[in-house]
Short mmCIF file of C-alpha atoms and ligand atoms in Angstrom, two decimals:
data_model
loop_
_atom_site.label_atom_id
_atom_site.label_comp_id
_atom_site.label_asym_id
_atom_site.label_seq_id
_atom_site.Cartn_x
_atom_site.Cartn_y
_atom_site.Cartn_z
CA HIS A 208 -23.39 -12.80 7.41
CA SER A 209 -22.41 -12.79 11.08
CA LYS A 210 -20.00 -10.20 12.45
CA ARG A 211 -17.41 -12.93 12.70
CA GLN A 212 -17.76 -13.93 9.05
CA ILE A 213 -17.48 -10.29 8.09
CA LEU A 214 -14.21 -9.87 9.94
CA GLN A 215 -12.90 -13.01 8.26
CA SER A 216 -13.77 -11.79 4.78
CA SER A 217 -11.56 -8.76 5.26
CA SER A 218 -9.00 -8.18 2.56
CA THR A 219 -8.12 -4.51 3.05
CA ILE A 220 -4.40 -3.94 3.51
CA VAL A 221 -3.03 -0.93 5.38
CA HIS A 222 0.56 0.17 4.79
CA LEU A 223 1.83 1.26 8.20
CA PHE A 224 4.72 3.08 6.57
CA GLU A 225 7.82 3.23 8.81
CA TRP A 226 5.97 2.07 11.93
CA ARG A 227 7.89 0.23 14.65
CA TRP A 228 7.06 -3.46 15.06
CA ASN A 229 5.97 -2.89 18.65
CA ASP A 230 3.44 -0.27 17.58
CA ILE A 231 2.08 -2.52 14.82
CA ALA A 232 1.71 -5.36 17.33
CA GLU A 233 -0.45 -3.14 19.52
CA GLU A 234 -2.38 -1.68 16.60
CA CYS A 235 -3.40 -5.15 15.40
CA GLY A 236 -5.10 -6.04 18.65
CA ARG A 237 -6.49 -2.69 19.75
CA TYR A 238 -7.65 -1.33 16.40
CA LEU A 239 -7.10 -3.27 13.16
CA ALA A 240 -8.75 -6.56 14.11
CA PRO A 241 -11.86 -5.06 15.73
CA ASN A 242 -12.37 -2.72 12.78
CA GLY A 243 -12.11 -5.39 10.11
CA PHE A 244 -8.72 -4.64 8.56
CA GLY A 245 -7.32 -7.71 6.81
CA ALA A 246 -3.59 -7.10 6.75
CA VAL A 247 -0.67 -4.77 7.33
CA GLN A 248 2.08 -4.02 4.82
CA ILE A 249 5.24 -3.45 6.82
CA SER A 250 8.30 -1.46 5.77
CA PRO A 251 11.26 -3.59 4.64
CA PRO A 252 12.40 -5.75 7.59
CA SER A 253 15.89 -6.35 6.19
CA GLU A 254 19.09 -4.70 7.40
CA ASN A 255 19.89 -1.53 5.48
CA VAL A 256 22.55 1.16 5.15
CA ILE A 257 22.42 4.03 7.60
CA VAL A 258 22.33 7.20 5.54
CA THR A 259 23.32 10.42 7.30
CA GLN A 260 23.42 12.78 4.28
CA PRO A 261 20.50 13.58 4.23
CA TRP A 262 19.74 12.59 7.80
CA ARG A 263 18.16 9.13 8.03
CA PRO A 264 15.89 9.38 4.95
CA TRP A 265 13.00 6.91 4.68
CA TRP A 266 14.58 5.59 1.50
CA GLU A 267 17.62 4.13 3.26
CA ARG A 268 15.39 1.11 3.86
CA TYR A 269 15.40 0.45 0.12
CA GLN A 270 19.17 -0.09 0.29
CA PRO A 271 19.71 -3.48 1.94
CA VAL A 272 23.13 -4.70 3.07
CA SER A 273 21.99 -8.10 4.36
CA TYR A 274 18.86 -10.09 5.07
CA ASN A 275 19.34 -9.88 8.83
CA LEU A 276 16.11 -8.79 10.40
CA CYS A 277 16.83 -5.57 12.22
CA SER A 278 15.97 -2.09 11.16
CA ARG A 279 14.62 1.16 12.50
CA SER A 280 11.32 -0.63 13.01
CA GLY A 281 12.86 -2.97 15.56
CA THR A 282 14.74 -6.17 16.29
CA GLU A 283 14.14 -9.67 14.97
CA GLN A 284 12.54 -10.59 18.29
CA GLU A 285 10.15 -7.64 18.04
CA LEU A 286 9.34 -8.58 14.44
CA ARG A 287 8.55 -12.13 15.49
CA ASP A 288 6.42 -10.95 18.40
CA MET A 289 4.47 -8.59 16.12
CA ILE A 290 3.77 -11.29 13.55
CA CYS A 291 2.58 -13.61 16.30
CA LYS A 292 0.33 -11.00 17.94
CA CYS A 293 -1.21 -9.87 14.65
CA ASN A 294 -1.83 -13.42 13.44
CA ALA A 295 -3.38 -14.25 16.79
CA VAL A 296 -6.11 -11.65 16.17
CA GLY A 297 -6.49 -12.49 12.48
CA VAL A 298 -4.53 -9.62 10.94
CA LYS A 299 -2.06 -10.79 8.30
CA ILE A 300 1.40 -9.35 7.78
CA TYR A 301 2.79 -8.70 4.30
CA ALA A 302 6.50 -7.89 4.22
CA ASP A 303 8.00 -5.45 1.75
CA VAL A 304 11.00 -7.31 0.29
CA VAL A 305 13.78 -5.50 -1.55
CA ILE A 306 15.39 -8.20 -3.71
CA ASN A 307 16.27 -6.40 -6.94
CA HIS A 308 19.34 -4.73 -5.54
CA MET A 309 21.55 -3.98 -2.56
CA CYS A 310 22.80 -0.52 -1.58
CA ALA A 311 24.52 2.02 -3.82
CA PRO A 312 28.26 1.51 -4.45
CA ASP A 313 29.18 4.78 -2.72
CA MET A 314 27.69 3.77 0.64
CA GLY A 315 31.06 2.97 2.19
CA GLU A 316 32.22 -0.02 4.18
CA GLY A 317 32.49 -1.36 7.69
CA ARG A 318 30.06 -2.30 10.45
CA ARG A 319 29.12 1.18 11.57
CA ARG A 320 26.92 2.07 8.63
CA SER A 321 24.40 -0.76 8.81
CA THR A 322 21.35 -1.16 11.02
CA CYS A 323 22.44 -4.50 12.58
CA GLY A 324 26.14 -3.74 12.50
CA SER A 325 26.88 -6.25 9.75
CA PHE A 326 30.03 -5.74 7.74
CA PHE A 327 29.76 -4.79 4.06
CA ASN A 328 31.94 -3.13 1.44
CA ALA A 329 29.75 -1.37 -1.09
CA SER A 330 32.43 -0.28 -3.58
CA LYS A 331 33.75 -3.89 -3.74
CA ARG A 332 30.18 -5.22 -3.91
CA GLU A 333 30.80 -7.46 -0.88
CA PHE A 334 27.99 -8.36 1.48
CA PRO A 335 29.44 -11.26 3.48
CA SER A 336 26.50 -11.75 5.78
CA VAL A 337 24.27 -12.82 2.87
CA PRO A 338 26.79 -13.69 1.33
CA TYR A 339 27.07 -11.85 -1.99
CA THR A 340 30.28 -10.95 -3.79
CA ALA A 341 30.98 -8.89 -6.92
CA SER A 342 30.16 -11.86 -9.18
CA HIS A 343 26.56 -11.93 -7.97
CA PHE A 344 25.67 -8.63 -9.60
CA ASN A 345 24.47 -7.87 -13.11
CA ASP A 346 27.06 -5.34 -14.19
CA ASP A 347 28.42 -7.53 -17.02
CA LYS A 348 24.94 -7.77 -18.53
CA CYS A 349 24.09 -4.08 -18.41
CA PRO A 350 24.43 -2.41 -21.83
CA THR A 351 24.98 1.19 -20.63
CA LEU A 352 28.32 2.86 -20.07
CA SER A 353 27.29 4.33 -16.73
CA GLY A 354 25.97 0.97 -15.50
CA ASN A 355 22.71 2.69 -14.61
CA ILE A 356 19.28 2.52 -16.22
CA GLU A 357 19.33 5.40 -18.69
CA THR A 358 16.10 4.75 -20.55
CA TYR A 359 12.97 2.83 -19.61
CA GLN A 360 12.34 2.09 -23.30
CA ASP A 361 14.95 -0.71 -23.29
CA ILE A 362 13.88 -3.79 -21.29
CA TYR A 363 17.48 -5.00 -20.95
CA GLN A 364 18.51 -1.79 -19.24
CA VAL A 365 15.42 -1.86 -17.03
CA ARG A 366 16.16 -5.40 -15.83
CA ASN A 367 19.96 -5.62 -15.92
CA CYS A 368 21.24 -2.14 -15.08
CA ARG A 369 21.34 -0.25 -11.79
CA LEU A 370 18.09 1.36 -10.69
CA VAL A 371 19.03 4.86 -9.45
CA GLY A 372 22.58 3.56 -9.13
CA LEU A 373 21.75 0.64 -6.80
CA LEU A 374 23.86 -2.53 -7.11
CA ASP A 375 21.77 -4.83 -9.27
CA LEU A 376 21.49 -8.46 -8.22
CA ALA A 377 21.68 -11.26 -10.81
CA GLN A 378 18.53 -13.25 -10.09
CA ASP A 379 19.40 -15.54 -12.98
CA GLN A 380 22.08 -17.09 -10.71
CA GLU A 381 21.06 -20.04 -8.55
CA HIS A 382 23.10 -18.66 -5.65
CA VAL A 383 21.30 -15.32 -5.70
CA ARG A 384 17.84 -16.85 -6.00
CA GLY A 385 18.76 -19.22 -3.18
CA ARG A 386 19.65 -16.40 -0.78
CA ILE A 387 16.47 -14.53 -1.69
CA VAL A 388 14.36 -17.66 -1.23
CA ASP A 389 16.00 -18.34 2.14
CA TYR A 390 15.23 -14.79 3.25
CA MET A 391 11.61 -14.93 2.16
CA ASN A 392 11.13 -18.39 3.65
CA ARG A 393 12.51 -17.23 6.98
CA LEU A 394 9.71 -14.66 7.00
CA VAL A 395 7.09 -17.20 5.87
CA ASP A 396 8.17 -19.57 8.64
CA MET A 397 7.88 -16.71 11.15
CA GLY A 398 4.28 -16.31 10.03
CA VAL A 399 4.03 -13.61 7.38
CA ALA A 400 1.17 -14.24 4.94
CA GLY A 401 2.87 -12.81 1.88
CA PHE A 402 4.94 -10.10 0.30
CA ARG A 403 4.99 -6.77 -1.43
CA VAL A 404 7.86 -7.35 -3.83
CA ASP A 405 9.75 -4.15 -4.51
CA ALA A 406 10.87 -3.08 -7.99
CA CYS A 407 9.53 -6.11 -9.91
CA LYS A 408 9.72 -4.21 -13.18
CA HIS A 409 13.48 -4.44 -12.76
CA MET A 410 13.58 -8.23 -12.47
CA TRP A 411 12.84 -10.84 -15.14
CA PRO A 412 9.44 -12.51 -14.70
CA GLU A 413 10.90 -16.00 -15.14
CA ASP A 414 13.39 -15.42 -12.32
CA LEU A 415 10.60 -14.26 -10.04
CA LYS A 416 8.49 -17.26 -10.99
CA ASN A 417 11.38 -19.50 -10.04
CA ILE A 418 11.79 -17.74 -6.68
CA TYR A 419 8.07 -17.82 -5.82
CA SER A 420 7.85 -21.52 -6.70
CA LYS A 421 10.34 -22.32 -3.92
CA LEU A 422 8.49 -20.50 -1.16
CA HIS A 423 7.16 -22.55 1.72
CA ASP A 424 3.47 -22.90 2.47
CA LEU A 425 2.29 -20.50 5.15
CA ASN A 426 2.95 -21.39 8.77
CA ALA A 427 0.34 -23.97 9.79
CA THR A 428 0.14 -22.54 13.32
CA TRP A 429 -2.05 -19.78 11.89
CA PHE A 430 -3.05 -20.73 8.35
CA PRO A 431 -4.80 -23.73 6.78
CA HIS A 432 -2.44 -26.44 5.56
CA GLY A 433 -1.24 -25.82 2.03
CA SER A 434 -1.94 -22.05 2.05
CA ARG A 435 0.35 -20.17 -0.32
CA PRO A 436 1.89 -16.75 0.31
CA LEU A 437 -0.01 -13.85 -1.26
CA ILE A 438 2.36 -11.92 -3.48
CA TYR A 439 1.77 -8.45 -4.86
CA GLN A 440 4.37 -7.15 -7.18
CA GLU A 441 5.32 -3.56 -7.55
CA VAL A 442 5.31 -2.87 -11.28
CA ILE A 443 4.81 0.72 -12.36
CA ASP A 444 3.02 0.48 -15.71
CA LEU A 445 1.28 3.66 -16.78
CA GLY A 446 1.15 2.40 -20.35
CA ASP A 447 4.09 4.19 -21.94
CA GLU A 448 6.93 1.68 -21.54
CA PRO A 449 7.77 -1.72 -23.05
CA VAL A 450 7.69 -3.53 -19.67
CA LYS A 451 4.04 -4.36 -19.00
CA ALA A 452 2.18 -5.26 -15.83
CA ILE A 453 0.62 -8.28 -17.56
CA GLU A 454 4.04 -9.94 -17.82
CA TYR A 455 3.78 -10.35 -14.05
CA SER A 456 0.08 -10.89 -13.46
CA GLY A 457 0.32 -14.66 -13.91
CA LEU A 458 2.72 -14.80 -10.96
CA GLY A 459 0.76 -12.92 -8.34
CA LEU A 460 -1.15 -9.68 -7.95
CA VAL A 461 0.29 -6.54 -9.50
CA THR A 462 0.13 -2.97 -8.21
CA GLU A 463 -2.22 -1.07 -10.52
CA PHE A 464 -0.67 2.41 -10.67
CA LYS A 465 -3.22 3.64 -13.20
CA TYR A 466 -5.89 3.31 -10.53
CA GLY A 467 -4.76 6.18 -8.30
CA ALA A 468 -3.59 8.31 -11.20
CA MET A 469 -6.93 8.07 -13.03
CA LEU A 470 -9.23 8.16 -10.00
CA GLY A 471 -7.28 11.16 -8.70
CA SER A 472 -7.79 12.92 -12.00
CA VAL A 473 -11.55 12.22 -12.00
CA ILE A 474 -12.03 13.39 -8.42
CA ARG A 475 -10.13 16.59 -9.31
CA LYS A 476 -12.36 17.00 -12.39
CA TRP A 477 -9.32 17.33 -14.62
CA ASN A 478 -9.75 16.99 -18.41
CA GLN A 479 -13.54 17.22 -18.12
CA GLY A 480 -13.51 14.17 -15.85
CA LYS A 481 -16.60 13.60 -13.74
CA LEU A 482 -17.76 11.01 -11.24
CA ALA A 483 -20.52 9.88 -13.64
CA ASP A 484 -17.73 8.51 -15.88
CA LEU A 485 -16.94 5.96 -13.16
CA LYS A 486 -19.99 3.92 -14.15
CA THR A 487 -17.62 1.80 -16.25
CA TRP A 488 -14.69 1.92 -13.78
CA GLY A 489 -12.39 -1.10 -13.96
CA GLU A 490 -11.15 -3.14 -16.89
CA HIS A 491 -12.94 -0.80 -19.31
CA TRP A 492 -10.52 1.91 -18.33
CA GLY A 493 -7.53 -0.18 -19.36
CA LEU A 494 -6.96 -1.47 -15.84
CA LEU A 495 -5.80 -5.04 -15.13
CA PRO A 496 -8.40 -7.75 -14.56
CA SER A 497 -9.94 -7.07 -11.14
CA ASP A 498 -8.69 -10.26 -9.49
CA GLU A 499 -5.08 -9.48 -10.49
CA ALA A 500 -4.95 -5.90 -9.25
CA LEU A 501 -3.70 -4.43 -6.00
CA VAL A 502 -5.28 -0.98 -5.88
CA PHE A 503 -4.48 2.19 -3.95
CA LEU A 504 -4.79 5.95 -4.22
CA ASP A 505 -1.33 6.99 -3.12
CA ASN A 506 1.73 5.10 -1.93
CA HIS A 507 4.86 5.98 0.03
CA ASP A 508 6.61 7.02 -3.19
CA ASN A 509 4.07 9.02 -5.13
CA GLN A 510 2.71 10.86 -2.09
CA ARG A 511 6.07 12.67 -2.09
CA GLY A 512 6.82 12.85 -5.81
CA HIS A 513 8.91 9.65 -6.02
CA GLY A 514 7.99 6.67 -8.18
CA ALA A 515 5.09 7.40 -10.49
CA GLY A 516 1.51 8.48 -10.59
CA GLY A 517 1.93 12.15 -11.18
CA ALA A 518 0.28 15.27 -9.89
CA SER A 519 -3.25 13.88 -9.95
CA VAL A 520 -2.55 11.49 -7.06
CA VAL A 521 -4.55 12.44 -3.95
CA THR A 522 -3.12 12.24 -0.42
CA PHE A 523 -3.96 13.10 3.18
CA ARG A 524 -3.01 16.70 2.41
CA GLU A 525 -6.37 17.15 0.67
CA PRO A 526 -8.62 15.38 3.15
CA ARG A 527 -11.96 16.14 1.53
CA ILE A 528 -11.25 14.66 -1.88
CA TYR A 529 -9.06 11.99 -0.31
CA LYS A 530 -11.88 10.67 1.87
CA MET A 531 -14.26 10.74 -1.10
CA ALA A 532 -11.81 8.76 -3.23
CA VAL A 533 -11.12 6.25 -0.44
CA ALA A 534 -14.86 5.76 0.08
CA PHE A 535 -15.27 5.08 -3.63
CA MET A 536 -12.34 2.64 -3.66
CA LEU A 537 -13.60 0.67 -0.67
CA ALA A 538 -17.20 0.61 -1.91
CA HIS A 539 -16.33 -0.48 -5.45
CA PRO A 540 -15.72 -4.17 -6.21
CA TYR A 541 -12.62 -3.64 -8.39
CA GLY A 542 -9.29 -4.92 -7.04
CA VAL A 543 -7.74 -5.67 -3.65
CA PRO A 544 -7.51 -2.33 -1.84
CA ARG A 545 -4.54 -0.98 0.07
CA LEU A 546 -4.71 2.06 2.31
CA MET A 547 -1.77 4.35 3.00
CA SER A 548 -0.97 5.36 6.58
CA SER A 549 1.53 8.19 6.49
CA TYR A 550 3.59 10.50 8.64
CA ARG A 551 3.63 14.23 8.14
CA TRP A 552 6.67 16.14 6.91
CA ASP A 553 7.18 19.78 6.00
CA GLN A 554 6.96 20.11 2.25
CA ARG A 555 9.24 22.69 0.69
CA VAL A 556 8.54 22.78 -3.01
CA VAL A 557 11.14 24.58 -5.12
CA GLY A 558 10.74 24.51 -8.90
CA GLY A 559 8.13 21.78 -8.68
CA LYS A 560 10.24 19.48 -6.48
CA ASP A 561 9.79 18.94 -2.75
CA GLN A 562 13.21 19.53 -1.18
CA ASN A 563 12.09 17.53 1.85
CA ASP A 564 10.86 14.44 0.01
CA TRP A 565 13.57 12.39 1.76
CA MET A 566 12.47 13.09 5.35
CA GLY A 567 12.21 10.02 7.51
CA PRO A 568 9.57 9.16 10.09
CA PRO A 569 9.09 11.11 13.35
CA SER A 570 12.26 10.33 15.25
CA TYR A 571 14.51 11.23 18.16
CA PRO A 572 17.80 13.07 17.63
CA ASP A 573 19.68 9.76 17.62
CA GLY A 574 17.65 8.71 14.56
CA SER A 575 15.47 6.12 16.26
CA THR A 576 11.82 6.14 15.27
CA LYS A 577 9.29 7.55 17.69
CA PRO A 578 6.40 5.41 18.92
CA VAL A 579 2.92 6.18 17.61
CA PRO A 580 0.94 7.76 20.44
CA ILE A 581 -2.85 7.41 20.35
CA GLN A 582 -4.81 10.48 21.49
CA PRO A 583 -8.05 10.31 23.47
CA ASP A 584 -10.08 10.95 20.28
CA GLY A 585 -8.47 7.98 18.55
CA SER A 586 -6.22 9.98 16.23
CA CYS A 587 -2.44 9.71 16.29
CA GLY A 588 0.06 12.24 17.63
CA GLU A 589 3.72 13.14 17.03
CA GLY A 590 3.31 13.66 13.28
CA TRP A 591 1.78 10.27 12.49
CA VAL A 592 -1.17 10.92 10.18
CA CYS A 593 -2.92 7.57 10.58
CA GLU A 594 -5.36 7.96 7.69
CA HIS A 595 -6.61 4.48 8.58
CA ARG A 596 -7.92 5.93 11.86
CA TRP A 597 -9.96 8.67 10.19
CA PRO A 598 -13.48 7.60 11.18
CA SER A 599 -15.03 7.53 7.71
CA ILE A 600 -12.08 5.58 6.29
CA ARG A 601 -12.23 3.09 9.16
CA ASN A 602 -15.95 2.60 8.68
CA MET A 603 -15.60 2.08 4.94
CA VAL A 604 -13.22 -0.82 5.67
CA MET A 605 -16.13 -2.51 7.42
CA PHE A 606 -18.45 -1.58 4.52
CA HIS A 607 -15.97 -3.29 2.17
CA ASN A 608 -16.19 -6.48 4.25
CA VAL A 609 -19.97 -6.44 4.53
CA VAL A 610 -20.46 -6.18 0.76
CA ASP A 611 -17.66 -8.63 -0.08
CA GLY A 612 -18.54 -10.76 -3.11
CA GLU A 613 -21.66 -8.73 -3.98
CA PRO A 614 -21.95 -7.33 -7.50
CA LEU A 615 -22.15 -3.64 -8.31
CA ALA A 616 -25.85 -2.76 -8.49
CA ASN A 617 -28.32 0.10 -8.89
CA TRP A 618 -25.89 2.63 -10.32
CA TRP A 619 -27.23 6.18 -10.48
CA ASP A 620 -25.63 9.43 -11.56
CA ASN A 621 -26.76 12.93 -12.48
CA GLY A 622 -24.51 13.02 -15.53
CA GLU A 623 -22.05 15.12 -13.55
CA ASN A 624 -20.39 14.55 -10.18
CA GLN A 625 -23.18 13.05 -8.16
CA ILE A 626 -23.19 9.26 -8.13
CA ALA A 627 -24.63 6.38 -6.14
CA PHE A 628 -24.35 2.63 -6.32
CA GLY A 629 -25.08 -0.45 -4.32
CA ARG A 630 -23.44 -3.80 -3.80
CA GLY A 631 -26.10 -6.48 -4.19
CA ASN A 632 -28.61 -5.82 -1.45
CA GLN A 633 -25.95 -5.41 1.26
CA GLY A 634 -24.76 -1.82 0.98
CA PHE A 635 -25.32 1.51 -0.78
CA ILE A 636 -23.18 4.63 -1.20
CA VAL A 637 -23.94 8.15 -2.44
CA ILE A 638 -21.24 10.71 -3.31
CA ASN A 639 -21.65 14.41 -4.14
CA ASN A 640 -18.60 16.00 -5.75
CA ASP A 641 -20.64 18.68 -7.52
CA ASP A 642 -20.81 22.36 -6.55
CA CYS A 643 -24.53 22.09 -5.86
CA PRO A 644 -26.60 20.14 -3.34
CA LEU A 645 -27.64 16.55 -3.90
CA ASP A 646 -31.30 15.88 -3.20
CA VAL A 647 -32.67 12.68 -4.68
CA THR A 648 -34.70 9.57 -3.95
CA LEU A 649 -32.96 6.39 -5.09
CA TYR A 650 -33.59 2.67 -5.22
CA THR A 651 -31.05 1.14 -2.84
CA GLY A 652 -31.80 -2.57 -3.01
CA LEU A 653 -31.65 -2.68 0.79
CA ALA A 654 -34.40 -4.11 2.98
CA GLU A 655 -36.91 -1.71 4.54
CA GLY A 656 -35.68 -0.04 7.70
CA THR A 657 -33.65 2.75 9.25
CA TYR A 658 -29.91 2.78 8.54
CA CYS A 659 -27.04 4.66 10.09
CA ASP A 660 -24.70 6.53 7.74
CA VAL A 661 -21.19 5.28 8.51
CA ILE A 662 -19.53 8.41 7.09
CA SER A 663 -21.03 11.00 9.45
CA GLY A 664 -21.14 8.56 12.37
CA GLN A 665 -21.74 4.92 13.13
CA MET A 666 -23.71 2.45 15.19
CA SER A 667 -22.58 2.06 18.75
CA GLY A 668 -24.48 0.48 21.59
CA GLY A 669 -27.61 0.28 19.43
CA CYS A 670 -27.56 4.04 18.68
CA CYS A 671 -26.55 5.90 15.56
CA SER A 672 -24.18 8.84 16.02
CA GLY A 673 -24.57 9.99 12.41
CA LYS A 674 -27.27 10.74 9.86
CA GLN A 675 -30.17 8.32 9.71
CA LEU A 676 -31.60 7.12 6.42
CA THR A 677 -34.98 5.49 5.94
CA VAL A 678 -35.30 2.81 3.31
CA ARG A 679 -38.96 2.38 2.44
CA LYS A 680 -40.80 -0.85 1.68
CA ASP A 681 -40.10 -0.34 -2.02
CA GLY A 682 -36.34 -0.16 -1.37
CA ARG A 683 -36.14 3.57 -2.03
CA ALA A 684 -34.57 6.17 0.24
CA HIS A 685 -34.26 9.94 0.16
CA PHE A 686 -30.73 11.37 0.27
CA THR A 687 -29.52 14.92 0.70
CA ILE A 688 -25.84 15.90 0.71
CA SER A 689 -24.75 19.53 0.84
CA HIS A 690 -21.90 20.47 -1.48
CA SER A 691 -20.23 22.21 1.45
CA ASP A 692 -20.24 19.06 3.61
CA PRO A 693 -16.62 18.24 4.61
CA ASP A 694 -17.53 14.59 3.95
CA PRO A 695 -19.96 14.70 1.03
CA VAL A 696 -20.68 10.98 1.13
CA ILE A 697 -23.40 8.77 2.64
CA ALA A 698 -22.83 5.05 3.07
CA ILE A 699 -25.19 2.49 4.59
CA HIS A 700 -25.03 -1.27 4.84
CA THR A 701 -26.84 -4.20 6.40
CA HIS A 702 -24.72 -4.02 9.56
CA SER A 703 -25.48 -0.33 10.07
CA LYS A 704 -29.22 -1.00 10.36
CA LEU A 705 -30.89 0.31 13.48
C1 LAG B 75 10.90 1.06 -5.31
N1 LAG B 75 10.07 0.43 -6.00
O1 LAG B 75 10.38 -0.13 -7.17
C2 LAG B 75 10.49 1.71 -4.05
O2 LAG B 75 9.09 1.78 -3.93
C3 LAG B 75 11.16 3.04 -3.98
O3 LAG B 75 10.77 3.70 -2.81
C4 LAG B 75 12.67 2.84 -4.07
O4 LAG B 75 13.35 4.09 -4.23
C5 LAG B 75 13.08 2.04 -5.28
N2 LAG B 75 12.14 1.15 -5.77
C6 LAG B 75 14.33 1.25 -4.95
O5 LAG B 75 14.04 0.25 -4.00
C7 LAG B 75 13.67 4.80 -3.05
C8 LAG B 75 13.72 6.29 -3.34
C9 LAG B 75 14.98 6.66 -4.09
C10 LAG B 75 16.19 6.15 -3.36
C11 LAG B 75 16.06 4.64 -3.29
C12 LAG B 75 17.23 3.96 -2.61
O6 LAG B 75 12.57 6.66 -4.09
O7 LAG B 75 15.05 8.10 -4.18
O8 LAG B 75 17.36 6.52 -4.04
O9 LAG B 75 14.87 4.30 -2.53
O10 LAG B 75 17.41 4.43 -1.30
C13 LAG B 75 18.35 7.21 -3.27
C14 LAG B 75 18.56 8.62 -3.75
C15 LAG B 75 19.10 8.57 -5.19
C16 LAG B 75 20.38 7.77 -5.25
C17 LAG B 75 20.12 6.37 -4.66
C18 LAG B 75 21.39 5.58 -4.57
O11 LAG B 75 17.35 9.34 -3.69
O12 LAG B 75 19.35 9.91 -5.62
O13 LAG B 75 20.82 7.63 -6.57
O14 LAG B 75 19.58 6.49 -3.33
O15 LAG B 75 22.27 6.15 -3.61
CA1 CA B 76 17.52 -5.74 -11.86
#
């Protein structure tokens, strides 16, 4: 494959959580496109309540008051400009759409408490700029006294009651579906390539099907005629509730929450887990069919104890195991991968709960979000973590593209936590999560030659800045990885050949 084909085959999504549109626009051209990233998931672009108690939490963006397109990430014009710039360099934009609910009923009224200054009256359930009125909400259908979801074991509560108290929209009404469709189509027409649909578990699959069926084809300025939006639905199904991910998988991709929970547990060696077990990783583990799954290690919720996934989930706070797990995810053929790009906050765990789990992105005293500064070494400043700019993670995105469509091949393990596998004859990865050195000669499937390890370095200007590996005529190569290596992984592929 040519370099160009490889960039085009890119499917990896990066969630630039809480980034400003202007920063994303720059990131697409200067970094994401040249490094083979396929798409960006943006934070919800819709107008939301301004929460000041606590001060401007990230989660205020999950409380819409209208579908006007201005938020802490920027104005409608900036959103449009970002979509255009990213599409121009081949990076798709997926918008996070919050369509299950509006804000909570105690969020007040007026124009002052919304990010575009639109009027709303939460206690009266009036959102005139959509418009929605009290009759457009589900309250009459909810079987609980409180009006809230009280148990996840009852599908009627889960779909028709208020999720954490948020006003629950009645998607079974034509008017409501129509406003949602108009909102999503406005984004499609602007050039987004699809959606992360928030809280799908809390909406009826047939209503979602109806909504998706009315979406426009993608904007023909950037996409082939007749292209359909890619939809990935957030459904948290860890197996213990009556609402199942498979109810949604016919409609679009579904977030596979078991992926990060189980892979996190294996990489931590919990419950006798070991990397060798991953030989059968995928559907055999009770995961969705590969082509229906959106996979990730952590997300904006479970990296701070919200949502679900549990304690096994790995994040940027444990870089060594995080990088190992990301390398595995991007090397393995299962699912469409999404990377998290976070900001740092001070954790203050009291009684098992982080008191600061609400903290919003790096911001100025007036609450506006700070730009993402790029340091000379390519990392980000001002509290932006930018996992996607960690060199080994970046290089594994390219690995993922190079081996696209190739089957898993030449699996090896030591029965414990040392594993290796290839993808056809295009790439090969070796991981050592044991407490002893790895020293082994393995059949790689790659053509004879010298290859540059893309974890410890990379090719640039014809030179390799990392470890060099020699694949002999018989396809075998000798690998050593110390158990004290901060990056105990070696990855080589046909485009890292010297
Ligand atoms: C999601 N997926 O289904 C999002 O990924 C998740 O981030 C959203 O919750 C949730 N669904 C609703 O869109 C987040 C926070 C919640 C927060 C909520 C609304 O995880 O903690 O609730 O957004 O802002 C907050 C308070 C609650 C309160 C509620 C209503 O934390 O204590 O009851 O607001 O005022
Ligand atoms: Ca609902």
